[in-house]
């Protein structure tokens, strides 16, 4: 695997105005990506640029376009669109590659840049490392004339065809767009299918993306479902590649529950390729038990939807995702798509005649607790004096009845802790011991 300095688990990300998230660096990154595409023999000079609703997006897009143009490529703006709409555009209208300017679920003060290859699939670690190696030393001063392409209409039309016309007539659905890129597109599709949509988090102003709403903050969605007597709630993140749901009782479903509902429905109909579901090490062990009981198997990857997708491609799997709400339905799209995930769950509800409150009972989660500690420095975990021994001791104590996961976030200065075990008391006690060890070894802020 190539060594990467700037790319994390989902592109380059940071506070806008920082050393890696400013116009000069965006220009350099655009130039480097163009050099990479030329090196790989790109068949088209066109590059698609999409972005979310952050105020910093337009100027970063212009800078990226300048770097692309300086290397002889033709930047084409898709405007504000969900991340999966960029992937779809690449598959429908050939281009050298695509770029999405987004920091996903992060606050508005952050932004990010991630790349898709010509087949609409995120780049690998090695490909990102090669782009870093091709970065010019300094940014140029040139801009670029941006072309345009209506990827939004393409995305809406394609998604609306996933379910029968007017099949949601009589349904009331709460949509929380996180004040992000999916506000208009998801609303348009649900409305076309006949639903009455109650919209929250759908008034972006460039500064309020993910602010108290969206997949990271499902409470407003749950409250709206109960207040309006809706049948289901749907919440996206800032670039709408995630989906978190809420049943008619106002109870929230995470990605594990969504994936279990979809996997078991597909297994029952003989449509889950190789009977296999691909998830990450973050997902609850209850998913493995539910899928195994239905005759399927689960494969786990490192955290990051890119790694899920890579494994799905290698295994010819059709369903995978993360507990965070990234769900990949490969028969529709080779990347996470919050709207597609929601529509697929609605399809199960329609086919089964069961409300989401019943369907969710197919997953019984193992007791699990998590924590995310902000650290001053990401020191190598294996070299710490206290934490490795604590992890080893807990793993011995839990045995086959649980597990411990400790990892650094790939997008934030955080150390993430997860413990699963037989009882709530056991997992809370184990988490407390982990946090104590972390504080002994690292400066927590």
Short mmCIF file of C-alpha atoms in Angstrom, two decimals:
data_model
loop_
_atom_site.label_atom_id
_atom_site.label_comp_id
_atom_site.label_asym_id
_atom_site.label_seq_id
_atom_site.Cartn_x
_atom_site.Cartn_y
_atom_site.Cartn_z
CA UNK A 1 0.00 0.00 0.00
CA UNK A 2 1.33 3.42 -0.92
CA UNK A 3 2.20 5.89 1.80
CA UNK A 4 -0.19 8.85 2.01
CA UNK A 5 0.41 12.14 3.76
CA UNK A 6 -2.70 14.12 2.87
CA UNK A 7 -5.41 11.56 2.05
CA UNK A 8 -7.40 9.93 4.84
CA UNK A 9 -10.14 7.30 4.78
CA UNK A 10 -12.28 9.48 2.51
CA UNK A 11 -10.18 11.93 0.53
CA UNK A 12 -8.35 15.01 1.77
CA UNK A 13 -10.19 16.79 4.55
CA UNK A 14 -9.56 19.62 6.99
CA UNK A 15 -10.59 23.00 8.29
CA UNK A 16 -11.07 25.46 5.43
CA UNK A 17 -8.04 27.75 5.39
CA UNK A 18 -5.72 25.12 6.84
CA UNK A 19 -2.54 23.92 5.13
CA UNK A 20 -4.36 21.17 3.22
CA UNK A 21 -7.71 22.81 2.58
CA UNK A 22 -7.18 26.09 0.79
CA UNK A 23 -7.27 27.32 -2.78
CA UNK A 24 -3.53 26.94 -3.39
CA UNK A 25 -3.52 23.31 -2.28
CA UNK A 26 -6.72 22.61 -4.24
CA UNK A 27 -5.03 23.98 -7.39
CA UNK A 28 -2.04 21.69 -6.79
CA UNK A 29 -4.30 18.72 -6.14
CA UNK A 30 -6.21 19.37 -9.35
CA UNK A 31 -2.97 19.51 -11.31
CA UNK A 32 -1.68 16.32 -9.67
CA UNK A 33 -4.91 14.43 -10.37
CA UNK A 34 -4.74 15.53 -14.01
CA UNK A 35 -1.15 14.29 -14.24
CA UNK A 36 -2.26 10.99 -12.71
CA UNK A 37 -5.10 10.65 -15.23
CA UNK A 38 -2.75 11.37 -18.14
CA UNK A 39 -0.25 8.84 -16.77
CA UNK A 40 -3.05 6.24 -16.70
CA UNK A 41 -4.03 7.01 -20.29
CA UNK A 42 -7.30 8.88 -19.71
CA UNK A 43 -9.57 8.53 -22.73
CA UNK A 44 -11.32 11.87 -22.15
CA UNK A 45 -10.07 15.32 -21.12
CA UNK A 46 -13.31 16.02 -19.21
CA UNK A 47 -13.33 16.10 -15.39
CA UNK A 48 -16.58 16.39 -13.42
CA UNK A 49 -16.66 18.60 -10.32
CA UNK A 50 -19.47 18.32 -7.78
CA UNK A 51 -19.80 19.95 -4.36
CA UNK A 52 -22.01 20.20 -1.32
CA UNK A 53 -23.55 23.39 0.12
CA UNK A 54 -20.57 24.74 2.10
CA UNK A 55 -19.73 28.38 1.51
CA UNK A 56 -16.11 27.45 0.73
CA UNK A 57 -17.08 25.00 -2.01
CA UNK A 58 -17.29 27.41 -4.95
CA UNK A 59 -13.84 28.92 -4.48
CA UNK A 60 -12.22 25.50 -3.95
CA UNK A 61 -13.96 24.30 -7.11
CA UNK A 62 -12.56 27.24 -9.06
CA UNK A 63 -9.06 26.52 -7.76
CA UNK A 64 -9.29 22.83 -8.63
CA UNK A 65 -10.49 23.78 -12.09
CA UNK A 66 -7.47 26.01 -12.53
CA UNK A 67 -5.08 23.17 -11.73
CA UNK A 68 -6.91 20.83 -14.07
CA UNK A 69 -6.91 23.32 -16.93
CA UNK A 70 -3.21 24.03 -16.46
CA UNK A 71 -2.59 20.36 -17.24
CA UNK A 72 -4.80 20.40 -20.33
CA UNK A 73 -8.01 18.96 -18.89
CA UNK A 74 -11.55 20.35 -19.20
CA UNK A 75 -13.31 20.94 -15.85
CA UNK A 76 -17.09 20.59 -15.95
CA UNK A 77 -19.17 21.74 -12.99
CA UNK A 78 -22.08 19.61 -11.83
CA UNK A 79 -23.00 22.21 -9.22
CA UNK A 80 -24.39 21.20 -5.82
CA UNK A 81 -25.15 17.48 -6.08
CA UNK A 82 -24.95 14.40 -3.83
CA UNK A 83 -21.68 12.49 -4.01
CA UNK A 84 -23.36 9.47 -5.69
CA UNK A 85 -24.61 11.80 -8.46
CA UNK A 86 -21.00 12.40 -9.47
CA UNK A 87 -20.43 8.64 -9.63
CA UNK A 88 -23.56 8.26 -11.76
CA UNK A 89 -22.49 11.02 -14.14
CA UNK A 90 -19.18 9.25 -14.73
CA UNK A 91 -20.99 6.03 -15.59
CA UNK A 92 -23.47 7.73 -17.93
CA UNK A 93 -21.30 10.30 -19.71
CA UNK A 94 -17.61 9.29 -19.94
CA UNK A 95 -14.97 11.49 -18.33
CA UNK A 96 -11.40 11.12 -17.12
CA UNK A 97 -12.45 11.20 -13.46
CA UNK A 98 -14.68 13.01 -10.99
CA UNK A 99 -14.05 15.20 -7.97
CA UNK A 100 -16.39 15.90 -5.05
CA UNK A 101 -15.74 18.91 -2.83
CA UNK A 102 -17.27 17.95 0.50
CA UNK A 103 -16.44 17.23 4.11
CA UNK A 104 -19.38 14.83 4.37
CA UNK A 105 -20.72 14.82 7.96
CA UNK A 106 -18.16 17.33 9.27
CA UNK A 107 -19.11 20.88 10.35
CA UNK A 108 -19.41 23.74 7.85
CA UNK A 109 -15.99 25.11 8.78
CA UNK A 110 -14.38 22.02 7.25
CA UNK A 111 -14.19 20.96 3.64
CA UNK A 112 -12.68 18.12 1.67
CA UNK A 113 -11.81 16.77 -1.75
CA UNK A 114 -12.31 13.19 -2.89
CA UNK A 115 -11.84 11.52 -6.25
CA UNK A 116 -13.72 8.98 -8.34
CA UNK A 117 -12.23 7.03 -11.22
CA UNK A 118 -13.86 6.91 -14.67
CA UNK A 119 -16.05 3.96 -13.62
CA UNK A 120 -17.54 5.98 -10.76
CA UNK A 121 -15.57 4.14 -8.06
CA UNK A 122 -13.45 5.82 -5.38
CA UNK A 123 -9.69 5.62 -5.86
CA UNK A 124 -7.57 3.12 -3.96
CA UNK A 125 -4.94 3.98 -1.35
CA UNK A 126 -2.19 3.35 -3.89
CA UNK A 127 -3.83 5.60 -6.47
CA UNK A 128 -4.18 8.40 -3.92
CA UNK A 129 -0.54 7.95 -2.94
CA UNK A 130 0.43 8.33 -6.60
CA UNK A 131 -1.53 11.59 -6.87
CA UNK A 132 0.35 12.89 -3.84
CA UNK A 133 3.64 11.98 -5.52
CA UNK A 134 2.63 14.07 -8.56
CA UNK A 135 1.78 17.25 -6.61
CA UNK A 136 3.49 20.31 -8.09
CA UNK A 137 5.67 22.20 -5.63
CA UNK A 138 3.66 25.40 -5.96
CA UNK A 139 0.27 26.48 -7.24
CA UNK A 140 -0.15 28.33 -10.50
CA UNK A 141 -2.17 31.48 -10.96
CA UNK A 142 -4.39 30.42 -13.84
CA UNK A 143 -8.12 29.86 -13.60
CA UNK A 144 -10.42 28.02 -15.97
CA UNK A 145 -13.71 28.38 -17.78
CA UNK A 146 -16.06 25.81 -16.29
CA UNK A 147 -18.39 23.79 -18.47
CA UNK A 148 -21.66 22.46 -17.02
CA UNK A 149 -23.63 19.22 -17.01
CA UNK A 150 -27.06 18.57 -15.46
CA UNK A 151 -26.14 15.64 -13.24
CA UNK A 152 -28.90 16.55 -10.77
CA UNK A 153 -31.74 15.77 -13.20
CA UNK A 154 -30.01 12.57 -14.29
CA UNK A 155 -29.69 11.45 -10.68
CA UNK A 156 -33.31 12.24 -9.80
CA UNK A 157 -34.68 10.48 -12.88
CA UNK A 158 -32.51 7.40 -12.29
CA UNK A 159 -33.43 7.10 -8.60
CA UNK A 160 -37.14 7.60 -9.24
CA UNK A 161 -37.14 4.57 -11.54
CA UNK A 162 -36.06 2.26 -8.70
CA UNK A 163 -39.63 1.99 -7.39
CA UNK A 164 -42.97 1.77 -9.21
CA UNK A 165 -44.64 5.04 -10.12
CA UNK A 166 -46.84 6.53 -7.37
CA UNK A 167 -46.07 3.60 -5.03
CA UNK A 168 -45.67 5.97 -2.06
CA UNK A 169 -49.05 7.63 -2.51
CA UNK A 170 -50.61 8.01 0.93
CA UNK A 171 -47.23 7.83 2.68
CA UNK A 172 -45.99 10.68 4.86
CA UNK A 173 -42.20 10.76 5.06
CA UNK A 174 -39.92 13.05 7.04
CA UNK A 175 -36.78 14.02 5.10
CA UNK A 176 -33.80 15.55 6.91
CA UNK A 177 -31.36 16.79 4.27
CA UNK A 178 -28.68 17.95 6.76
CA UNK A 179 -28.83 21.32 4.94
CA UNK A 180 -26.62 19.60 2.42
CA UNK A 181 -26.40 18.33 -1.12
CA UNK A 182 -29.33 15.90 -0.94
CA UNK A 183 -32.05 18.35 0.06
CA UNK A 184 -33.50 18.94 -3.41
CA UNK A 185 -32.75 15.59 -5.02
CA UNK A 186 -34.20 13.34 -2.32
CA UNK A 187 -37.24 15.59 -1.92
CA UNK A 188 -37.84 15.49 -5.69
CA UNK A 189 -37.64 11.69 -5.90
CA UNK A 190 -39.90 11.02 -2.92
CA UNK A 191 -42.44 13.52 -4.20
CA UNK A 192 -42.39 12.00 -7.68
CA UNK A 193 -43.13 8.62 -6.13
CA UNK A 194 -46.24 10.09 -4.50
CA UNK A 195 -45.11 10.69 -0.91
CA UNK A 196 -46.10 13.66 1.20
CA UNK A 197 -42.70 14.95 2.33
CA UNK A 198 -42.14 16.82 5.59
CA UNK A 199 -38.80 18.55 5.07
CA UNK A 200 -36.40 19.55 7.83
CA UNK A 201 -32.75 20.47 7.46
CA UNK A 202 -33.49 21.54 3.90
CA UNK A 203 -32.68 25.27 3.99
CA UNK A 204 -28.91 25.41 3.33
CA UNK A 205 -27.21 28.77 3.66
CA UNK A 206 -23.57 27.73 3.27
CA UNK A 207 -22.96 27.78 7.01
CA UNK A 208 -25.52 25.39 8.51
CA UNK A 209 -24.65 22.08 6.87
CA UNK A 210 -24.89 19.24 9.45
CA UNK A 211 -25.64 21.81 12.17
CA UNK A 212 -27.86 19.98 14.64
CA UNK A 213 -29.53 18.02 11.84
CA UNK A 214 -28.81 15.13 9.48
CA UNK A 215 -27.49 11.64 10.07
CA UNK A 216 -25.21 12.80 12.90
CA UNK A 217 -28.14 14.40 14.73
CA UNK A 218 -31.23 12.23 14.13
CA UNK A 219 -33.22 13.62 17.06
CA UNK A 220 -35.04 16.33 15.03
CA UNK A 221 -36.01 13.71 12.43
CA UNK A 222 -37.37 11.39 15.13
CA UNK A 223 -39.33 14.22 16.75
CA UNK A 224 -40.81 15.25 13.39
CA UNK A 225 -41.88 11.68 12.62
CA UNK A 226 -43.84 11.51 15.85
CA UNK A 227 -45.23 15.03 15.53
CA UNK A 228 -46.50 14.49 11.98
CA UNK A 229 -47.51 10.84 12.27
CA UNK A 230 -45.11 9.91 9.47
CA UNK A 231 -44.49 6.35 8.36
CA UNK A 232 -40.72 6.74 8.17
CA UNK A 233 -37.95 9.30 8.55
CA UNK A 234 -34.87 9.61 6.33
CA UNK A 235 -31.75 11.55 7.30
CA UNK A 236 -28.70 12.18 5.14
CA UNK A 237 -25.29 13.66 5.85
CA UNK A 238 -23.86 16.70 4.08
CA UNK A 239 -23.09 14.99 0.77
CA UNK A 240 -26.01 12.52 0.97
CA UNK A 241 -24.00 9.33 0.64
CA UNK A 242 -25.30 8.23 4.05
CA UNK A 243 -28.73 7.23 5.26
CA UNK A 244 -30.07 6.91 8.79
CA UNK A 245 -33.74 5.98 9.20
CA UNK A 246 -36.46 6.37 11.81
CA UNK A 247 -39.45 4.07 12.21
CA UNK A 248 -43.04 5.19 12.76
CA UNK A 249 -42.51 5.19 16.53
CA UNK A 250 -39.64 7.67 16.33
CA UNK A 251 -36.93 5.07 16.97
CA UNK A 252 -33.74 5.51 14.95
CA UNK A 253 -32.17 2.79 12.77
CA UNK A 254 -28.45 2.95 12.03
CA UNK A 255 -26.57 1.43 9.13
CA UNK A 256 -26.33 -2.01 10.77
CA UNK A 257 -30.09 -2.25 11.06
CA UNK A 258 -30.60 -1.01 7.50
CA UNK A 259 -28.08 -3.50 6.13
CA UNK A 260 -29.66 -6.36 8.07
CA UNK A 261 -33.15 -5.55 6.77
CA UNK A 262 -31.84 -5.41 3.19
CA UNK A 263 -29.64 -8.50 3.50
CA UNK A 264 -32.33 -10.71 5.00
CA UNK A 265 -34.89 -9.62 2.41
CA UNK A 266 -32.41 -10.34 -0.39
CA UNK A 267 -31.48 -13.72 1.12
CA UNK A 268 -35.13 -14.70 1.36
CA UNK A 269 -35.59 -13.93 -2.33
CA UNK A 270 -32.32 -15.56 -3.37
CA UNK A 271 -30.96 -12.23 -4.59
CA UNK A 272 -27.99 -11.66 -2.28
CA UNK A 273 -24.99 -12.49 -4.44
CA UNK A 274 -23.06 -15.44 -2.98
CA UNK A 275 -25.20 -15.00 0.14
CA UNK A 276 -22.61 -12.50 1.33
CA UNK A 277 -22.88 -9.17 3.14
CA UNK A 278 -19.76 -6.98 3.42
CA UNK A 279 -19.45 -4.77 6.51
CA UNK A 280 -16.64 -3.17 8.51
CA UNK A 281 -15.05 -4.02 11.83
CA UNK A 282 -17.19 -1.25 13.36
CA UNK A 283 -20.49 -3.10 12.81
CA UNK A 284 -22.25 -4.90 15.64
CA UNK A 285 -21.71 -8.65 16.03
CA UNK A 286 -25.46 -9.05 15.97
CA UNK A 287 -25.36 -8.50 12.21
CA UNK A 288 -23.22 -11.61 11.79
CA UNK A 289 -25.63 -13.65 13.91
CA UNK A 290 -28.76 -12.47 12.04
CA UNK A 291 -27.25 -13.08 8.60
CA UNK A 292 -25.87 -16.48 9.59
CA UNK A 293 -29.27 -17.54 10.95
CA UNK A 294 -30.78 -16.70 7.55
CA UNK A 295 -28.18 -18.80 5.73
CA UNK A 296 -25.80 -16.03 4.68
CA UNK A 297 -22.25 -15.01 5.57
CA UNK A 298 -20.62 -11.76 6.64
CA UNK A 299 -17.23 -10.46 5.56
CA UNK A 300 -15.57 -7.60 7.44
CA UNK A 301 -13.17 -4.89 6.23
CA UNK A 302 -11.33 -1.93 7.77
CA UNK A 303 -13.48 1.14 8.46
CA UNK A 304 -14.18 3.22 5.36
CA UNK A 305 -16.71 2.67 2.61
CA UNK A 306 -13.86 2.52 0.06
CA UNK A 307 -12.62 -0.68 1.67
CA UNK A 308 -16.12 -2.12 1.70
CA UNK A 309 -16.46 -1.35 -2.00
CA UNK A 310 -13.06 -2.86 -2.82
CA UNK A 311 -14.01 -6.09 -1.05
CA UNK A 312 -17.43 -6.16 -2.71
CA UNK A 313 -15.78 -5.87 -6.12
CA UNK A 314 -13.29 -8.61 -5.28
CA UNK A 315 -16.03 -10.94 -3.97
CA UNK A 316 -18.67 -9.96 -6.55
CA UNK A 317 -20.93 -9.01 -3.63
CA UNK A 318 -23.99 -6.84 -4.18
CA UNK A 319 -24.61 -5.42 -0.70
CA UNK A 320 -22.32 -3.84 1.86
CA UNK A 321 -21.84 -0.84 4.06
CA UNK A 322 -21.08 0.69 7.42
CA UNK A 323 -22.90 1.25 10.68
CA UNK A 324 -22.55 4.99 10.02
CA UNK A 325 -25.12 4.72 7.24
CA UNK A 326 -22.96 4.25 4.15
CA UNK A 327 -24.87 1.57 2.23
CA UNK A 328 -23.69 0.27 -1.15
CA UNK A 329 -26.28 -1.45 -3.33
CA UNK A 330 -23.95 -2.52 -6.12
CA UNK A 331 -26.70 -3.48 -8.53
CA UNK A 332 -27.62 0.23 -8.56
CA UNK A 333 -24.41 2.12 -7.74
CA UNK A 334 -20.77 1.25 -6.94
CA UNK A 335 -20.63 3.80 -4.13
CA UNK A 336 -22.56 4.72 -0.99
CA UNK A 337 -25.90 6.37 -1.77
CA UNK A 338 -28.20 7.58 1.00
CA UNK A 339 -31.22 7.96 -1.24
CA UNK A 340 -30.83 4.55 -2.88
CA UNK A 341 -30.48 2.93 0.56
CA UNK A 342 -33.69 4.59 1.74
CA UNK A 343 -35.58 3.58 -1.40
CA UNK A 344 -34.40 -0.02 -1.02
CA UNK A 345 -35.76 -0.13 2.54
CA UNK A 346 -39.05 1.38 1.36
CA UNK A 347 -39.13 -1.38 -1.25
CA UNK A 348 -38.86 -3.99 1.52
CA UNK A 349 -41.66 -2.28 3.45
CA UNK A 350 -43.87 -2.30 0.36
CA UNK A 351 -43.10 -5.93 -0.49
CA UNK A 352 -43.53 -7.27 3.04
CA UNK A 353 -46.37 -5.06 4.18
CA UNK A 354 -44.48 -4.64 7.45
CA UNK A 355 -43.71 -1.34 9.19
CA UNK A 356 -40.12 -0.48 9.91
CA UNK A 357 -40.68 -1.06 13.63
CA UNK A 358 -41.28 -4.75 12.86
CA UNK A 359 -38.57 -5.18 10.22
CA UNK A 360 -35.89 -3.77 12.53
CA UNK A 361 -36.50 -6.57 15.06
CA UNK A 362 -34.62 -8.94 12.77
CA UNK A 363 -31.41 -7.58 14.30
CA UNK A 364 -30.68 -8.13 17.97
CA UNK A 365 -27.59 -6.12 18.78
CA UNK A 366 -24.91 -7.26 21.15
CA UNK A 367 -24.39 -4.73 23.99
CA UNK A 368 -22.01 -2.14 22.59
CA UNK A 369 -20.53 1.15 23.75
CA UNK A 370 -18.34 3.59 21.86
CA UNK A 371 -16.38 6.74 22.59
CA UNK A 372 -14.37 9.22 20.53
CA UNK A 373 -11.56 11.06 22.32
CA UNK A 374 -9.98 14.10 20.69
CA UNK A 375 -6.20 13.78 20.94
CA UNK A 376 -3.40 16.28 20.49
CA UNK A 377 -1.24 13.87 18.49
CA UNK A 378 -1.92 10.54 16.76
CA UNK A 379 0.96 8.54 18.19
CA UNK A 380 1.36 4.94 16.92
CA UNK A 381 -0.85 2.80 19.15
CA UNK A 382 1.50 -0.17 19.25
CA UNK A 383 4.23 1.97 20.84
CA UNK A 384 2.13 3.31 23.72
CA UNK A 385 3.08 2.11 27.22
CA UNK A 386 -0.38 1.36 28.68
CA UNK A 387 -3.10 1.01 26.03
CA UNK A 388 -1.90 -2.15 24.17
CA UNK A 389 -1.69 -4.14 27.41
CA UNK A 390 -5.17 -2.98 28.44
CA UNK A 391 -6.60 -4.01 25.07
CA UNK A 392 -4.95 -7.43 25.30
CA UNK A 393 -6.28 -7.98 28.82
CA UNK A 394 -9.83 -7.06 27.82
CA UNK A 395 -9.70 -9.33 24.77
CA UNK A 396 -8.66 -12.25 26.98
CA UNK A 397 -11.49 -11.53 29.41
CA UNK A 398 -14.16 -11.18 26.71
CA UNK A 399 -13.03 -14.15 24.65
CA UNK A 400 -15.63 -15.21 22.09
CA UNK A 401 -18.34 -13.22 23.89
CA UNK A 402 -17.15 -9.82 22.72
CA UNK A 403 -14.48 -7.70 21.14
CA UNK A 404 -12.48 -4.48 21.47
CA UNK A 405 -11.74 -2.05 18.65
CA UNK A 406 -9.41 0.93 19.03
CA UNK A 407 -8.50 3.03 16.01
CA UNK A 408 -7.71 6.56 14.96
CA UNK A 409 -10.26 8.39 12.84
CA UNK A 410 -9.10 8.84 9.27
CA UNK A 411 -10.76 12.24 8.97
CA UNK A 412 -10.56 13.83 12.44
CA UNK A 413 -8.00 14.09 15.31
CA UNK A 414 -9.85 11.47 17.31
CA UNK A 415 -9.21 8.06 18.80
CA UNK A 416 -12.31 5.88 18.49
CA UNK A 417 -13.06 3.18 21.05
CA UNK A 418 -15.58 0.34 20.76
CA UNK A 419 -16.40 -2.50 23.13
CA UNK A 420 -18.96 -5.29 22.65
CA UNK A 421 -19.71 -7.92 25.20
CA UNK A 422 -22.32 -10.06 26.95
CA UNK A 423 -23.84 -7.39 29.23
CA UNK A 424 -24.13 -3.62 29.52
CA UNK A 425 -22.17 -3.67 32.77
CA UNK A 426 -19.27 -5.54 31.19
CA UNK A 427 -18.96 -3.24 28.18
CA UNK A 428 -19.24 -0.03 30.19
CA UNK A 429 -16.61 -1.25 32.62
CA UNK A 430 -14.30 -2.20 29.75
CA UNK A 431 -14.77 1.18 28.06
CA UNK A 432 -13.87 2.97 31.29
CA UNK A 433 -10.64 0.98 31.50
CA UNK A 434 -9.82 1.83 27.87
CA UNK A 435 -10.43 5.54 28.40
CA UNK A 436 -8.23 5.50 31.49
CA UNK A 437 -5.41 3.85 29.51
CA UNK A 438 -5.77 6.36 26.67
CA UNK A 439 -5.52 9.30 29.07
CA UNK A 440 -2.41 7.76 30.62
CA UNK A 441 -0.71 7.55 27.21
CA UNK A 442 -2.05 10.45 25.14
CA UNK A 443 -2.94 14.10 25.64
CA UNK A 444 -6.73 14.20 25.36
CA UNK A 445 -8.21 17.63 24.61
#
